[in-house]
Structure formats: C-alpha cells, structure tokens
Short mmCIF file of C-alpha atoms in Angstrom, two decimals:
data_model
loop_
_atom_site.label_atom_id
_atom_site.label_comp_id
_atom_site.label_asym_id
_atom_site.label_seq_id
_atom_site.Cartn_x
_atom_site.Cartn_y
_atom_site.Cartn_z
CA MET H 228 -165.89 -31.05 23.24
CA ARG H 229 -163.06 -30.70 20.72
CA VAL H 230 -159.67 -29.06 21.15
CA ARG H 231 -160.71 -26.20 18.84
CA ASP H 232 -163.47 -25.25 21.31
CA LEU H 233 -160.70 -23.98 23.61
CA LEU H 234 -160.01 -21.24 21.02
CA ALA H 235 -163.63 -20.32 20.35
CA PRO H 236 -165.28 -17.05 21.51
CA GLY H 237 -166.16 -17.27 25.19
CA ALA H 238 -163.34 -19.69 25.93
CA PRO H 239 -160.30 -18.74 28.06
CA ARG H 240 -157.78 -16.63 26.10
CA LEU H 241 -155.40 -19.41 25.02
CA ARG H 242 -152.92 -19.12 22.12
CA LEU H 243 -152.33 -21.95 19.65
CA LEU H 244 -148.59 -22.65 19.12
CA ALA H 245 -148.45 -26.01 17.32
CA ALA H 246 -150.42 -28.76 15.45
CA GLU H 247 -153.31 -26.71 14.09
CA GLU H 248 -154.28 -29.71 11.94
CA GLU H 249 -155.20 -31.78 15.06
CA LEU H 250 -157.81 -29.46 16.59
CA ASP H 251 -160.72 -31.85 15.97
CA ARG H 252 -159.58 -34.25 18.66
CA GLN H 253 -162.14 -35.03 21.38
CA VAL H 254 -161.33 -33.81 24.91
CA SER H 255 -162.72 -35.99 27.69
CA GLY H 256 -161.11 -34.36 30.73
CA VAL H 257 -158.20 -32.43 32.22
CA MET H 258 -155.05 -33.49 34.04
CA THR H 259 -152.86 -30.92 35.80
CA THR H 260 -149.31 -32.10 36.40
CA ASP H 261 -145.68 -31.10 36.73
CA LEU H 262 -144.41 -34.68 36.97
CA GLN H 263 -141.66 -35.59 34.52
CA ASP H 264 -143.49 -38.82 33.65
CA PRO H 265 -147.26 -38.48 34.14
CA GLY H 266 -148.07 -41.25 31.65
CA ARG H 267 -149.28 -43.78 34.22
CA TYR H 268 -152.04 -41.41 35.34
CA LEU H 269 -153.42 -40.69 31.87
CA HIS H 270 -156.51 -42.62 30.77
CA GLY H 271 -156.75 -41.19 27.24
CA GLY H 272 -158.49 -38.09 25.92
CA GLU H 273 -157.07 -35.59 28.44
CA LEU H 274 -156.02 -32.00 27.99
CA VAL H 275 -152.77 -31.86 29.96
CA LEU H 276 -152.21 -28.62 31.91
CA THR H 277 -148.63 -28.00 33.06
CA GLY H 278 -146.61 -25.19 34.64
CA MET H 279 -143.44 -26.62 32.96
CA LEU H 280 -141.65 -27.02 36.32
CA TRP H 281 -140.40 -30.39 35.05
CA ARG H 282 -138.24 -28.66 32.39
CA SER H 283 -134.59 -28.05 33.14
CA GLY H 284 -133.33 -28.16 29.53
CA PRO H 285 -134.41 -28.70 25.89
CA ALA H 286 -134.12 -32.50 26.12
CA ASP H 287 -136.84 -32.55 28.79
CA SER H 288 -139.43 -31.20 26.34
CA GLU H 289 -139.02 -34.09 23.93
CA ARG H 290 -139.27 -36.65 26.73
CA PHE H 291 -142.36 -35.04 28.29
CA VAL H 292 -144.28 -34.74 25.00
CA ARG H 293 -143.41 -38.32 24.05
CA THR H 294 -144.74 -39.52 27.41
CA ILE H 295 -148.12 -37.79 27.20
CA VAL H 296 -148.57 -38.88 23.57
CA ALA H 297 -148.04 -42.50 24.64
CA GLY H 298 -150.55 -41.97 27.47
CA GLY H 299 -153.28 -40.86 25.07
CA ALA H 300 -153.39 -37.11 25.79
CA VAL H 301 -155.08 -35.09 23.02
CA ALA H 302 -153.59 -31.64 23.72
CA LEU H 303 -151.06 -29.81 25.91
CA ALA H 304 -151.63 -26.41 27.56
CA ALA H 305 -148.51 -24.78 29.06
CA GLY H 306 -148.86 -22.07 31.69
CA GLU H 307 -146.59 -19.03 31.48
CA ALA H 308 -147.07 -17.82 35.06
CA GLU H 309 -144.18 -19.72 36.63
CA VAL H 310 -141.35 -19.98 34.07
CA GLY H 311 -142.32 -17.40 31.45
CA PRO H 312 -143.09 -17.82 27.72
CA VAL H 313 -143.35 -21.31 26.26
CA PRO H 314 -139.85 -22.30 25.06
CA ALA H 315 -139.17 -23.00 21.40
CA ASP H 316 -137.97 -26.56 22.10
CA LEU H 317 -141.38 -27.48 23.56
CA VAL H 318 -143.13 -25.98 20.52
CA GLU H 319 -140.89 -28.00 18.21
CA ALA H 320 -141.43 -31.23 20.15
CA CYS H 321 -145.21 -30.81 19.89
CA ARG H 322 -144.94 -30.21 16.14
CA ARG H 323 -142.92 -33.40 15.68
CA HIS H 324 -145.46 -35.44 17.61
CA ARG H 325 -148.53 -33.66 16.15
CA MET H 326 -149.62 -32.66 19.67
CA PRO H 327 -151.73 -29.47 19.81
CA LEU H 328 -149.92 -26.97 22.06
CA LEU H 329 -151.73 -24.06 23.72
CA ALA H 330 -150.18 -21.26 25.76
CA VAL H 331 -152.00 -20.22 28.96
CA PRO H 332 -151.25 -16.52 29.69
CA ASP H 333 -150.04 -15.68 33.18
CA ASP H 334 -153.36 -13.97 34.05
CA ILE H 335 -155.44 -17.09 33.27
CA ALA H 336 -155.73 -19.61 36.12
CA PHE H 337 -155.62 -23.33 35.41
CA GLY H 338 -158.87 -23.59 37.37
CA THR H 339 -160.56 -21.35 34.75
CA VAL H 340 -159.51 -23.70 31.95
CA THR H 341 -160.59 -26.72 33.98
CA GLU H 342 -164.03 -25.27 34.70
CA PHE H 343 -164.53 -24.42 31.03
CA VAL H 344 -163.69 -27.95 29.91
CA GLY H 345 -165.91 -29.39 32.64
CA ARG H 346 -168.90 -27.34 31.53
CA GLN H 347 -168.40 -28.28 27.89
CA VAL H 348 -168.02 -31.98 28.56
CA SER H 349 -171.02 -32.00 30.89
CA ALA H 350 -173.23 -30.18 28.40
CA ASP H 351 -172.23 -32.50 25.55
CA ARG H 352 -172.77 -35.78 27.38
CA ALA H 353 -174.67 -35.04 30.58
CA ALA H 354 -176.80 -38.16 30.24
CA ASP H 355 -173.82 -40.48 29.85
CA LEU H 356 -172.27 -41.99 33.00
CA SER H 357 -168.83 -41.88 31.44
CA ALA H 358 -169.19 -38.09 31.24
CA LEU H 359 -169.66 -37.99 34.99
CA VAL H 360 -166.49 -40.02 35.45
CA ASP H 361 -164.60 -37.57 33.26
CA ARG H 362 -165.88 -34.65 35.34
CA HIS H 363 -164.66 -36.32 38.46
CA ARG H 364 -161.29 -37.01 36.93
CA LEU H 365 -160.77 -33.43 35.84
CA LEU H 366 -161.72 -32.13 39.28
CA VAL H 367 -159.24 -34.36 41.07
CA SER H 368 -156.43 -33.61 38.65
CA ALA H 369 -156.99 -29.88 38.84
CA ALA H 370 -158.28 -29.01 42.27
CA GLY H 371 -155.22 -29.98 44.31
CA GLY H 372 -155.71 -30.69 48.00
CA GLY H 373 -159.49 -30.17 47.91
CA GLY H 374 -160.02 -32.15 44.72
CA LEU H 375 -161.02 -35.41 46.36
CA ASP H 376 -163.70 -33.73 48.46
CA ALA H 377 -165.11 -32.13 45.31
CA VAL H 378 -165.24 -35.51 43.57
CA LEU H 379 -166.95 -37.23 46.48
CA ASP H 380 -169.46 -34.37 46.77
CA LEU H 381 -170.35 -34.86 43.11
CA LEU H 382 -170.79 -38.59 43.57
CA GLY H 383 -173.06 -37.98 46.53
CA GLY H 384 -175.11 -35.36 44.71
CA ASP H 385 -175.32 -36.96 41.25
CA LEU H 386 -175.46 -40.64 42.12
CA ASP H 387 -176.53 -40.61 45.79
CA LEU H 388 -173.35 -42.57 46.51
CA ASP H 389 -171.42 -42.07 49.77
CA CYS H 390 -167.64 -42.49 49.50
CA TRP H 391 -164.71 -41.75 51.79
CA VAL H 392 -160.93 -41.81 51.50
CA LEU H 393 -159.22 -42.99 54.69
CA ALA H 394 -155.63 -43.23 55.82
CA PRO H 395 -154.65 -46.68 57.16
CA THR H 396 -155.00 -45.27 60.67
CA GLY H 397 -158.66 -44.36 60.05
CA THR H 398 -158.06 -40.62 59.55
CA VAL H 399 -160.50 -39.11 57.02
CA ILE H 400 -158.61 -37.77 54.00
CA ALA H 401 -161.77 -36.85 52.08
CA GLY H 402 -165.50 -37.41 52.34
CA PRO H 403 -168.26 -36.58 54.84
CA ALA H 404 -166.58 -37.53 58.13
CA ASP H 405 -169.76 -36.88 60.12
CA ARG H 406 -171.49 -39.70 58.22
CA LEU H 407 -168.91 -42.35 59.10
CA PRO H 408 -168.40 -42.65 62.88
CA ALA H 409 -164.93 -43.23 64.31
CA GLU H 410 -165.91 -46.73 65.48
CA ASP H 411 -166.95 -47.71 61.94
CA ARG H 412 -163.77 -46.22 60.45
CA ASP H 413 -161.70 -48.25 62.90
CA GLN H 414 -163.46 -51.49 61.90
CA LEU H 415 -163.15 -50.71 58.19
CA VAL H 416 -159.41 -50.02 58.20
CA ARG H 417 -158.76 -53.07 60.38
CA ALA H 418 -160.74 -55.24 57.96
CA HIS H 419 -158.86 -53.72 55.00
CA LEU H 420 -155.42 -54.26 56.56
CA ALA H 421 -156.25 -57.83 57.53
CA ALA H 422 -157.46 -58.57 53.98
CA GLN H 423 -154.35 -57.03 52.46
CA ARG H 424 -152.10 -59.02 54.78
CA GLN H 425 -153.93 -62.20 53.70
CA ARG H 426 -153.46 -61.11 50.05
CA ARG H 427 -157.18 -61.27 49.31
CA ARG H 428 -158.24 -59.75 46.01
CA PRO H 429 -160.08 -56.39 46.28
CA PRO H 430 -162.70 -55.10 46.57
CA HIS H 431 -163.01 -56.24 50.18
CA ARG H 432 -166.58 -56.31 51.45
CA VAL H 433 -167.46 -55.51 55.06
CA ARG H 434 -170.88 -55.45 56.72
CA LEU H 435 -171.38 -53.18 59.72
CA ALA H 436 -174.49 -52.22 61.64
CA ALA H 437 -174.99 -49.26 59.28
CA GLY H 438 -174.85 -51.48 56.16
CA ALA H 439 -172.41 -52.94 53.64
CA TYR H 440 -169.20 -51.24 52.47
CA SER H 441 -166.70 -51.98 49.72
CA LEU H 442 -163.01 -51.30 50.30
CA LEU H 443 -160.56 -50.58 47.47
CA PRO H 444 -156.87 -49.90 48.15
CA ALA H 445 -155.33 -46.81 46.55
CA PRO H 446 -151.53 -47.27 46.71
CA ALA H 447 -149.19 -44.35 46.09
CA ALA H 448 -147.39 -46.38 43.43
CA PRO H 449 -148.97 -49.28 41.49
CA GLU H 450 -145.96 -51.52 42.03
CA ALA H 451 -145.77 -50.90 45.81
CA GLU H 452 -146.78 -53.57 48.31
CA ALA H 453 -147.04 -51.67 51.58
CA PRO H 454 -150.70 -51.78 52.72
CA LEU H 455 -149.83 -50.01 55.97
CA THR H 456 -149.09 -46.87 53.94
CA ASP H 457 -151.91 -47.10 51.35
CA TRP H 458 -154.93 -44.86 51.29
CA LEU H 459 -158.26 -46.66 51.32
CA LEU H 460 -161.34 -45.87 49.23
CA VAL H 461 -164.54 -46.77 51.11
CA VAL H 462 -167.72 -47.03 49.05
CA ALA H 463 -171.14 -47.49 50.63
CA GLY H 464 -172.70 -50.67 49.26
CA ASP H 465 -171.44 -53.88 47.67
CA VAL H 466 -169.81 -52.96 44.35
CA THR H 467 -169.80 -56.60 43.21
CA GLU H 468 -173.59 -56.32 42.85
CA TRP H 469 -173.39 -53.18 40.70
CA THR H 470 -173.75 -52.90 36.93
CA PRO H 471 -170.48 -53.03 34.93
CA LYS H 472 -170.58 -49.27 34.27
CA ARG H 473 -171.05 -48.47 37.92
CA GLN H 474 -168.23 -50.87 38.88
CA GLN H 475 -166.00 -49.07 36.39
CA LEU H 476 -166.84 -45.80 38.13
CA ALA H 477 -165.55 -47.19 41.46
CA GLU H 478 -162.37 -48.51 39.84
CA ASN H 479 -161.71 -45.17 38.13
CA LEU H 480 -162.27 -43.35 41.40
CA ALA H 481 -159.70 -45.60 43.11
CA ARG H 482 -157.21 -44.68 40.38
CA LEU H 483 -157.93 -40.99 40.91
CA VAL H 484 -157.34 -41.37 44.64
CA ALA H 485 -154.01 -43.07 43.92
CA ALA H 486 -153.02 -40.23 41.58
CA GLU H 487 -153.92 -37.61 44.19
CA ARG H 488 -151.91 -39.52 46.78
CA HIS H 489 -148.90 -39.53 44.44
CA ARG H 490 -149.28 -35.79 43.81
CA ARG H 491 -149.42 -35.10 47.54
CA ASP H 492 -146.34 -37.24 48.18
CA GLU H 493 -144.44 -35.36 45.49
CA GLY H 494 -145.22 -32.16 47.38
CA ARG H 495 -143.73 -33.61 50.55
CA ARG H 496 -140.25 -34.00 49.12
CA LEU H 497 -138.99 -30.59 50.23
CA ARG H 498 -140.37 -31.13 53.75
CA ARG H 499 -138.59 -34.44 53.93
CA ARG H 500 -135.31 -32.81 52.95
CA LEU H 501 -135.81 -30.26 55.73
CA ALA H 502 -136.55 -33.06 58.19
CA ASP H 503 -133.41 -34.99 57.24
CA GLU H 504 -131.37 -31.81 57.55
CA LEU H 505 -132.78 -31.11 61.02
CA LEU H 506 -132.00 -34.66 62.19
CA ALA H 507 -128.43 -34.32 60.93
CA LEU H 508 -128.07 -31.04 62.85
CA LEU H 509 -129.34 -32.64 66.05
CA ARG H 510 -127.05 -35.65 65.71
CA ARG H 511 -123.95 -33.47 65.42
CA ASP H 512 -125.14 -31.14 68.20
CA ALA H 513 -125.16 -28.14 65.85
CA ASP H 514 -125.44 -24.51 66.89
CA PRO H 515 -129.01 -23.72 68.07
CA ALA H 516 -129.14 -20.88 65.54
CA GLU H 517 -128.87 -23.40 62.67
CA ILE H 518 -131.61 -25.53 64.19
CA SER H 519 -133.82 -22.46 64.63
CA ARG H 520 -133.43 -21.54 60.96
CA THR H 521 -134.57 -25.01 59.89
CA LEU H 522 -137.57 -24.90 62.23
CA TYR H 523 -138.50 -21.45 60.93
CA ALA H 524 -138.29 -22.68 57.32
CA SER H 525 -140.58 -25.57 58.23
CA SER H 526 -143.12 -23.28 59.90
CA ALA H 527 -143.05 -20.85 56.99
CA MET H 528 -143.64 -23.67 54.49
CA ALA H 529 -146.59 -24.97 56.50
CA ALA H 530 -148.08 -21.48 56.74
CA ARG H 531 -147.87 -20.98 52.98
CA TYR H 532 -149.50 -24.37 52.44
CA GLU H 533 -152.43 -23.44 54.68
CA SER H 534 -152.81 -19.92 53.30
CA PRO H 535 -150.46 -18.14 50.87
CA ASP H 536 -151.06 -14.83 52.65
CA SER H 537 -150.62 -16.05 56.24
CA GLU H 538 -147.69 -15.20 58.44
CA PRO H 539 -145.46 -18.12 59.49
CA PRO H 540 -145.92 -19.06 63.16
CA ALA H 541 -143.03 -18.58 65.52
CA ALA H 542 -140.59 -21.51 65.62
CA ASP H 543 -139.49 -20.86 69.20
CA GLY H 544 -142.39 -22.62 70.94
CA ALA H 545 -142.32 -26.06 72.56
CA TRP H 546 -141.58 -29.09 70.37
CA VAL H 547 -141.90 -32.84 70.91
CA VAL H 548 -139.58 -35.48 69.46
CA VAL H 549 -140.74 -39.00 68.56
CA SER H 550 -138.32 -41.86 67.87
CA ALA H 551 -139.83 -44.82 65.99
CA GLU H 552 -138.65 -48.19 64.74
CA GLY H 553 -140.36 -50.83 62.62
CA THR H 554 -139.76 -54.57 62.58
CA GLY H 555 -140.81 -56.73 59.66
CA LEU H 556 -141.77 -53.69 57.54
CA PRO H 557 -140.38 -52.42 54.21
CA GLU H 558 -137.71 -49.73 54.39
CA GLY H 559 -139.21 -46.26 54.61
CA ALA H 560 -142.62 -47.57 55.68
CA VAL H 561 -142.42 -46.19 59.24
CA ARG H 562 -141.75 -42.69 57.94
CA VAL H 563 -144.82 -42.79 55.68
CA ILE H 564 -146.95 -44.38 58.41
CA LEU H 565 -146.18 -41.51 60.77
CA GLU H 566 -146.86 -38.91 58.07
CA GLU H 567 -150.27 -40.46 57.45
CA ALA H 568 -151.03 -40.99 61.15
CA LEU H 569 -150.37 -37.35 61.95
CA GLY H 570 -152.70 -36.28 59.14
CA GLY H 571 -152.95 -32.50 58.99
CA ALA H 572 -150.29 -32.24 61.68
CA ALA H 573 -147.80 -33.68 59.16
CA ASP H 574 -147.82 -30.29 57.44
CA ARG H 575 -146.29 -28.86 60.63
CA ALA H 576 -144.26 -31.88 61.69
CA LEU H 577 -140.85 -32.79 60.29
CA VAL H 578 -140.63 -36.54 59.71
CA ALA H 579 -137.09 -37.75 59.03
CA GLY H 580 -135.83 -41.27 58.62
CA ALA H 581 -134.05 -43.92 56.67
CA GLY H 582 -134.31 -47.69 56.60
CA THR H 583 -136.74 -49.06 59.19
CA GLY H 584 -136.69 -46.08 61.58
CA ALA H 585 -137.98 -42.53 61.73
CA VAL H 586 -137.72 -39.42 63.90
CA VAL H 587 -140.51 -36.85 64.17
CA VAL H 588 -140.17 -33.27 65.41
CA LEU H 589 -143.55 -31.58 65.83
CA PRO H 590 -145.07 -28.69 67.77
CA ALA H 591 -146.12 -29.85 71.23
CA PRO H 592 -149.82 -30.87 71.17
CA ASP H 593 -152.33 -29.78 73.80
CA GLY H 594 -152.59 -33.27 75.33
CA PRO H 595 -150.11 -36.12 75.94
CA ALA H 596 -148.44 -36.92 72.61
CA ALA H 597 -147.81 -40.55 73.58
CA GLU H 598 -151.51 -41.22 74.19
CA THR H 599 -152.43 -39.52 70.91
CA LEU H 600 -149.99 -41.63 68.90
CA ARG H 601 -151.05 -44.81 70.68
CA GLY H 602 -154.66 -44.18 69.67
CA LEU H 603 -153.81 -43.21 66.09
CA LEU H 604 -151.64 -46.26 65.41
CA ALA H 605 -153.82 -48.86 67.14
CA PRO H 606 -155.71 -49.88 63.94
CA LEU H 607 -152.41 -50.79 62.25
CA GLU H 608 -152.13 -53.88 64.46
CA ALA H 609 -154.45 -55.66 62.03
CA GLY H 610 -151.96 -55.20 59.19
CA LEU H 611 -148.84 -56.34 61.04
CA GLY H 612 -147.87 -59.96 60.64
CA SER H 613 -146.68 -62.21 63.44
CA GLU H 614 -143.20 -60.68 63.20
CA GLY H 615 -144.29 -57.09 62.53
CA ARG H 616 -143.93 -54.41 65.21
CA ILE H 617 -143.86 -50.63 65.55
CA THR H 618 -142.30 -49.15 68.69
CA LEU H 619 -142.27 -45.45 69.53
CA GLY H 620 -140.74 -43.28 72.22
CA VAL H 621 -142.01 -39.76 72.89
CA SER H 622 -140.11 -36.96 74.63
CA ALA H 623 -141.45 -34.30 76.93
CA PRO H 624 -142.05 -30.87 75.29
CA ALA H 625 -138.71 -29.14 74.68
CA PRO H 626 -138.04 -25.38 74.37
CA ALA H 627 -137.32 -24.94 70.68
CA ALA H 628 -133.78 -25.34 69.35
CA VAL H 629 -131.88 -25.40 72.64
CA GLY H 630 -133.79 -28.40 73.98
CA LEU H 631 -134.24 -30.60 70.93
CA ARG H 632 -130.96 -32.48 71.25
CA GLY H 633 -131.88 -33.63 74.75
CA ALA H 634 -135.44 -34.39 73.62
CA LEU H 635 -134.06 -36.66 70.89
CA GLU H 636 -132.06 -38.66 73.44
CA GLU H 637 -135.10 -38.80 75.71
CA ALA H 638 -137.27 -40.13 72.87
CA ARG H 639 -134.71 -42.81 72.04
CA HIS H 640 -134.62 -43.99 75.67
CA ALA H 641 -138.41 -44.06 75.74
CA ARG H 642 -138.45 -46.13 72.53
CA ARG H 643 -136.20 -48.73 74.18
CA ILE H 644 -138.74 -48.98 76.96
CA ALA H 645 -141.48 -49.51 74.38
CA ALA H 646 -139.37 -52.16 72.60
CA ALA H 647 -139.09 -54.15 75.84
CA ARG H 648 -142.87 -54.56 75.98
CA VAL H 649 -145.12 -57.19 74.42
CA GLY H 650 -147.36 -56.03 71.59
CA ARG H 651 -147.39 -55.08 67.92
CA VAL H 652 -147.72 -51.32 68.48
CA CYS H 653 -146.03 -50.07 71.67
CA VAL H 654 -145.58 -46.45 72.75
CA ALA H 655 -143.70 -45.11 75.77
CA GLY H 656 -143.90 -41.51 76.93
CA PRO H 657 -141.68 -39.18 78.95
CA GLU H 658 -143.48 -39.88 82.21
CA GLU H 659 -141.91 -43.36 82.23
CA LEU H 660 -138.33 -42.07 82.11
CA ALA H 661 -138.23 -41.02 85.76
CA SER H 662 -138.40 -44.62 87.06
CA HIS H 663 -136.19 -47.69 87.13
CA VAL H 664 -137.58 -48.59 83.68
CA LEU H 665 -135.17 -46.12 82.07
CA LEU H 666 -132.24 -47.87 83.73
CA LEU H 667 -133.47 -51.29 82.58
CA ALA H 668 -133.95 -50.05 79.01
CA ALA H 669 -130.28 -49.04 78.82
CA VAL H 670 -128.98 -52.46 79.98
CA PRO H 671 -127.65 -54.74 77.18
CA ASP H 672 -129.81 -57.77 76.40
CA GLU H 673 -127.22 -60.34 77.47
CA VAL H 674 -126.83 -58.66 80.88
CA ARG H 675 -130.61 -58.56 81.32
CA ARG H 676 -130.94 -62.27 80.56
CA ALA H 677 -128.09 -63.24 82.90
CA PHE H 678 -129.43 -61.15 85.80
CA ARG H 679 -132.97 -62.52 85.39
CA SER H 680 -131.74 -66.10 85.04
CA ARG H 681 -129.51 -66.00 88.12
CA LEU H 682 -132.36 -64.87 90.39
CA LEU H 683 -135.44 -66.58 88.96
CA ASP H 684 -134.51 -69.73 87.04
CA THR H 685 -134.43 -71.99 90.12
CA VAL H 686 -137.76 -70.60 91.32
CA ILE H 687 -139.40 -71.05 87.92
CA SER H 688 -138.06 -74.62 87.65
CA TYR H 689 -139.42 -75.43 91.10
CA ASP H 690 -142.86 -74.09 90.12
CA ILE H 691 -142.90 -76.23 86.98
CA GLU H 692 -141.75 -79.39 88.74
CA HIS H 693 -143.98 -79.11 91.83
CA GLN H 694 -146.95 -77.18 90.38
CA ALA H 695 -146.17 -74.52 92.98
CA ASP H 696 -146.95 -70.81 92.85
CA LEU H 697 -143.72 -69.26 94.10
CA VAL H 698 -143.22 -66.65 91.34
CA ARG H 699 -146.73 -65.24 91.78
CA THR H 700 -146.23 -65.26 95.54
CA LEU H 701 -142.97 -63.33 95.15
CA GLU H 702 -144.67 -60.72 92.96
CA ALA H 703 -147.51 -60.26 95.44
CA PHE H 704 -145.11 -60.03 98.39
CA LEU H 705 -143.12 -57.23 96.74
CA ARG H 706 -146.28 -55.36 95.67
CA SER H 707 -147.42 -55.50 99.30
CA ASP H 708 -144.16 -53.86 100.42
CA GLY H 709 -143.32 -56.99 102.45
CA SER H 710 -146.52 -56.90 104.53
CA TRP H 711 -147.37 -60.49 105.51
CA THR H 712 -151.03 -59.82 106.26
CA ARG H 713 -151.77 -57.77 103.12
CA CYS H 714 -149.99 -60.27 100.89
CA ALA H 715 -151.75 -63.27 102.43
CA ALA H 716 -155.10 -61.53 101.95
CA GLN H 717 -154.33 -60.80 98.29
CA LEU H 718 -153.34 -64.43 97.65
CA HIS H 719 -156.21 -65.81 99.77
CA VAL H 720 -153.83 -68.01 101.80
CA HIS H 721 -152.98 -68.31 105.50
CA VAL H 722 -150.03 -66.25 106.75
CA ASN H 723 -148.19 -69.46 107.69
CA THR H 724 -148.57 -70.70 104.10
CA LEU H 725 -147.14 -67.41 102.86
CA ARG H 726 -144.19 -67.68 105.30
CA TYR H 727 -143.50 -71.21 104.03
CA ARG H 728 -143.46 -70.09 100.40
CA ILE H 729 -141.18 -67.11 101.05
CA GLY H 730 -138.84 -69.36 103.01
CA ARG H 731 -138.70 -71.79 100.09
CA ILE H 732 -137.81 -68.92 97.72
CA GLU H 733 -135.00 -67.85 100.05
CA GLU H 734 -133.66 -71.42 100.21
CA LEU H 735 -133.70 -71.80 96.42
CA THR H 736 -131.99 -68.46 95.72
CA GLY H 737 -129.79 -67.91 98.76
CA ARG H 738 -131.35 -64.45 99.21
CA ASP H 739 -133.00 -62.85 102.25
CA LEU H 740 -136.28 -61.08 101.49
CA SER H 741 -136.09 -59.12 104.73
CA ARG H 742 -133.16 -57.16 103.22
CA LEU H 743 -133.94 -54.13 101.01
CA GLU H 744 -131.10 -54.94 98.60
CA ASP H 745 -132.45 -58.44 97.89
CA ARG H 746 -136.01 -57.15 97.49
CA VAL H 747 -134.80 -54.61 94.91
CA ASP H 748 -132.92 -57.32 92.99
CA PHE H 749 -136.00 -59.55 92.86
CA TYR H 750 -138.21 -56.64 91.80
CA LEU H 751 -135.90 -55.76 88.90
CA ALA H 752 -135.61 -59.40 87.84
CA LEU H 753 -139.39 -59.70 87.70
CA GLU H 754 -139.60 -56.48 85.66
CA LEU H 755 -137.08 -57.94 83.19
CA ALA H 756 -139.17 -61.11 82.96
#
C-alpha cells in the first residue's frame, strides 16, 4: 500500500499536515513507539505511530523526525488523544525533512490504523513471504503486551511453525505453553545459557525427544552482554537447514522479540523508581504511613496494567521480602534476573537494587517463597561461570508496612546463611533463622576461620597423615547424641573401636566429649567447615 491510501475513502479518518508531495511512498508495516530514539528498531518502510509522549519542547520534534528519517520510516502519524493537537514545531520538522505527517484524532485508536495497514499490505502481497514478515512486525509493534502471542499464532497458522519466547528461567513469555513441557523448557534454557557462556555463535541447535529446536537470543539492547537477562526465541526445527527467506523470517522475529522486550523494560521504569523509593524508606525506618502510600501506589499501578477499569487491591495484606546478591555478574543483572524470574508476579512485586544486589518486596505467595524462587532460578546455574553465584534470603510473610523493616533484616540474615553454602544458586528461607545457623551467619569470617581451625585442624591433620577417619567419626557421634551403640552401628565398627577413636580426638584437642559445652563447640566447628 501507499501512504495516500491512508487518506482514501474507507480508511481511518486521518488528516494530512505535511509533505503532500511524498504520498506515493510504499508502506510495509507499522511501528508504534514513544521512545525518543526508535531508529534501531526500524527496518525501513514503516508508518510510525506515536502518542508524542517523547516531546517536552520544540527541539525534541526535530530530533525525533531526523531519527525516523534515518531509520527509513516512510510516514509519521501523531495521535492527539494524550497531548492534544499536533504542535506546529512537529509539522515544521516534517516539512523540512519531507516526511508525510498525519494527525490521528482522539477518537481513532492506533489499533484501528494498524489493522487497516495490515489488511492492505496482506491483500497487496499475500503470496509473498516478506509480506507475512511485515504483518508480524506491525502486530508486535502495535499490540503491546499481547503482540508476541499474536505473532506466534500467525506463524503457527500460516507457516505451521511452532515458536516460543522464554525467559532465561524457562518461564513462557509468549507461545503455546501447553505444547512445550516444563522439562523441555528447562533443557532448552540450560542449553542456551551454556552456549552463551561459551560464546558460541547463534542459532544454537538442541535435539530433544520431541525433535530439534533452534535457539536465538533476543537481548534487550543489542550492545548488552548479559545472557542471564536475555529473552530466548525457541523455534521448532533446525533453521540452518531452511531456505534463505525462511531463515530471514526467524532473524526478523528475533529482532521483533528484542524490540518488544525493550518496550516492556521502558514501561518498568516507573515501577523501579517506586521500588527504590520503598527501599530507601525501609532503610531509614520511615513512618509506616509513608510505606503504605508507596505500597498502595504499586498495587494501583499493577491493577491498571491488568485492567484499566479494575480496582487496586488492598496494600495492607502480607508481604515477603527477598534480599539477593550476585557474584561475577554485571551490575544491575540480579535486579533484571529477579524481574524475569517472577514473570507475571513482577507486575505486583517491587524490585529495587543497585550494583550487584537487589531487594524484592512482593505479596506473600500461597506456598513457601524460598522453594518457589529456588525452583525458578535453578536453570540459571548453566549460565554462571566458575566464579558466578546468586544467593538469596527470604523473609517470613510480614503484615504490610509495620512489619517490612523487620522482614528486610530477616531476609538479609537469611541471605548470609545462603552465602555460606556451596553452590551457584543458593536460597535460604525464614524457617532456617530459628536455629544456630542464624548465629553462625552473623559471625565475621575471620572469627569463623579461627574457631574452626582451633578445634579441627589437628584432627584433620591426623586423618591425612594416618589415613584415619576421625572427622567422620566425630560427626556421627554428635548426630547420635553421644550414644555409643547407635554411633558404632552407623559406622559399622565395634564399640571399642569407636571408644578408641573418640579418645584419640580428645587427646588431640584437649576437649572432653562427655561435656555438653565441648560437644556444642565441636558441632558448631563442623557446621562452619
């Protein structure tokens, strides 16, 4: 279709404001954006739809028009629903750059314009595969949160091609989830993360019991190198065996997924500001009324996102706090990882953070939050290098504003417990804070090492030198509550042998294992080891 077709009878009621001499340009698709610089997401031939939210002054109009001209856009349509009539400086900028400018009245939805262009393009070139790609592009750029599902539905219906968009945790962002089991998703994201960590060139090919799949990363920003935060496009089949046109379709789809990811991240900015504000309030032990207002604003925002007409849920229910820390990861990565891991819950959760850490405040889930997070983050182990780690501590549910400060401290203590463990992804929950582990987590590292060394070094050295088994014997003796018969049975040794070993431990350490105090010291030293 041509630009002039947008002004023909039967078309949406648009008004031409500039560049009448350029109406014969060919329109290949639609991009809806309010980014100040959308040039990187233009492929050429698009009608750009904008609500002008990027404009704060006349100079912005010149910069925006120059950007879309450089990106290959063929026309600009400005909506008047949000900021009112199209300003004169935008009209003048379009005249200077010979960019056709159309005004979209406030009673005409962008979706109406998008559907019209889609029908025209499809009718003109229905037999051409590139027309199908353009239809997909316009749907993603215009349909918002449901755009990716619409694109993947079209691919499945028109080309019999199954595709999915996954978060790095295996959560389904778009696509038919019932046709990709959780076990397969887990294997696919692990294979993708391992390939990214090894810097292998995409597409990555994986063969499962159900068949072959091709994996294409869809980063939020082209220059970013943070595979743990990338979305993943999964395509059924081996794209390297496809025709060039069909391969181009997969590559274009990956770009569309990246653009949708960027759009979604732009929408999270206000939530992130709310999250940072809430964390600042908790750190300075602010008045509960201030905290309640922030929680209410968060709930109201989430309600509007889910349904513009819905009532915001009450903010005085139970909330859970998560404290997280990343090692060997880029700054800000942990925050994004948690946003992606929580999936739909991220629209209710507030995820704050800076540097390598993050704090999450979210409505208390039905089940144990620690177990949920442990399961969600498990696939990320494949993308963490030898030095990479993610440790999380989870609080017990807290009663709204009055309990969040204590929940934050509880989550931090739990995270220290998780950090003391071995593993790439470690999570500790509130149930572990009622034991001696909480006390050990609060002890400085140098004190921990000195205490452990003073009690166990001589025993460990003896084991190494004599090929003995004193440390294991000590552990079994304490687990048996000092029962000689139970311990001997567990170790499959005679009671006299057990008495000899315990006596040797007492000689080496100068301690008496019949005394409660010495048993407690040995137990704690073994826990620290």
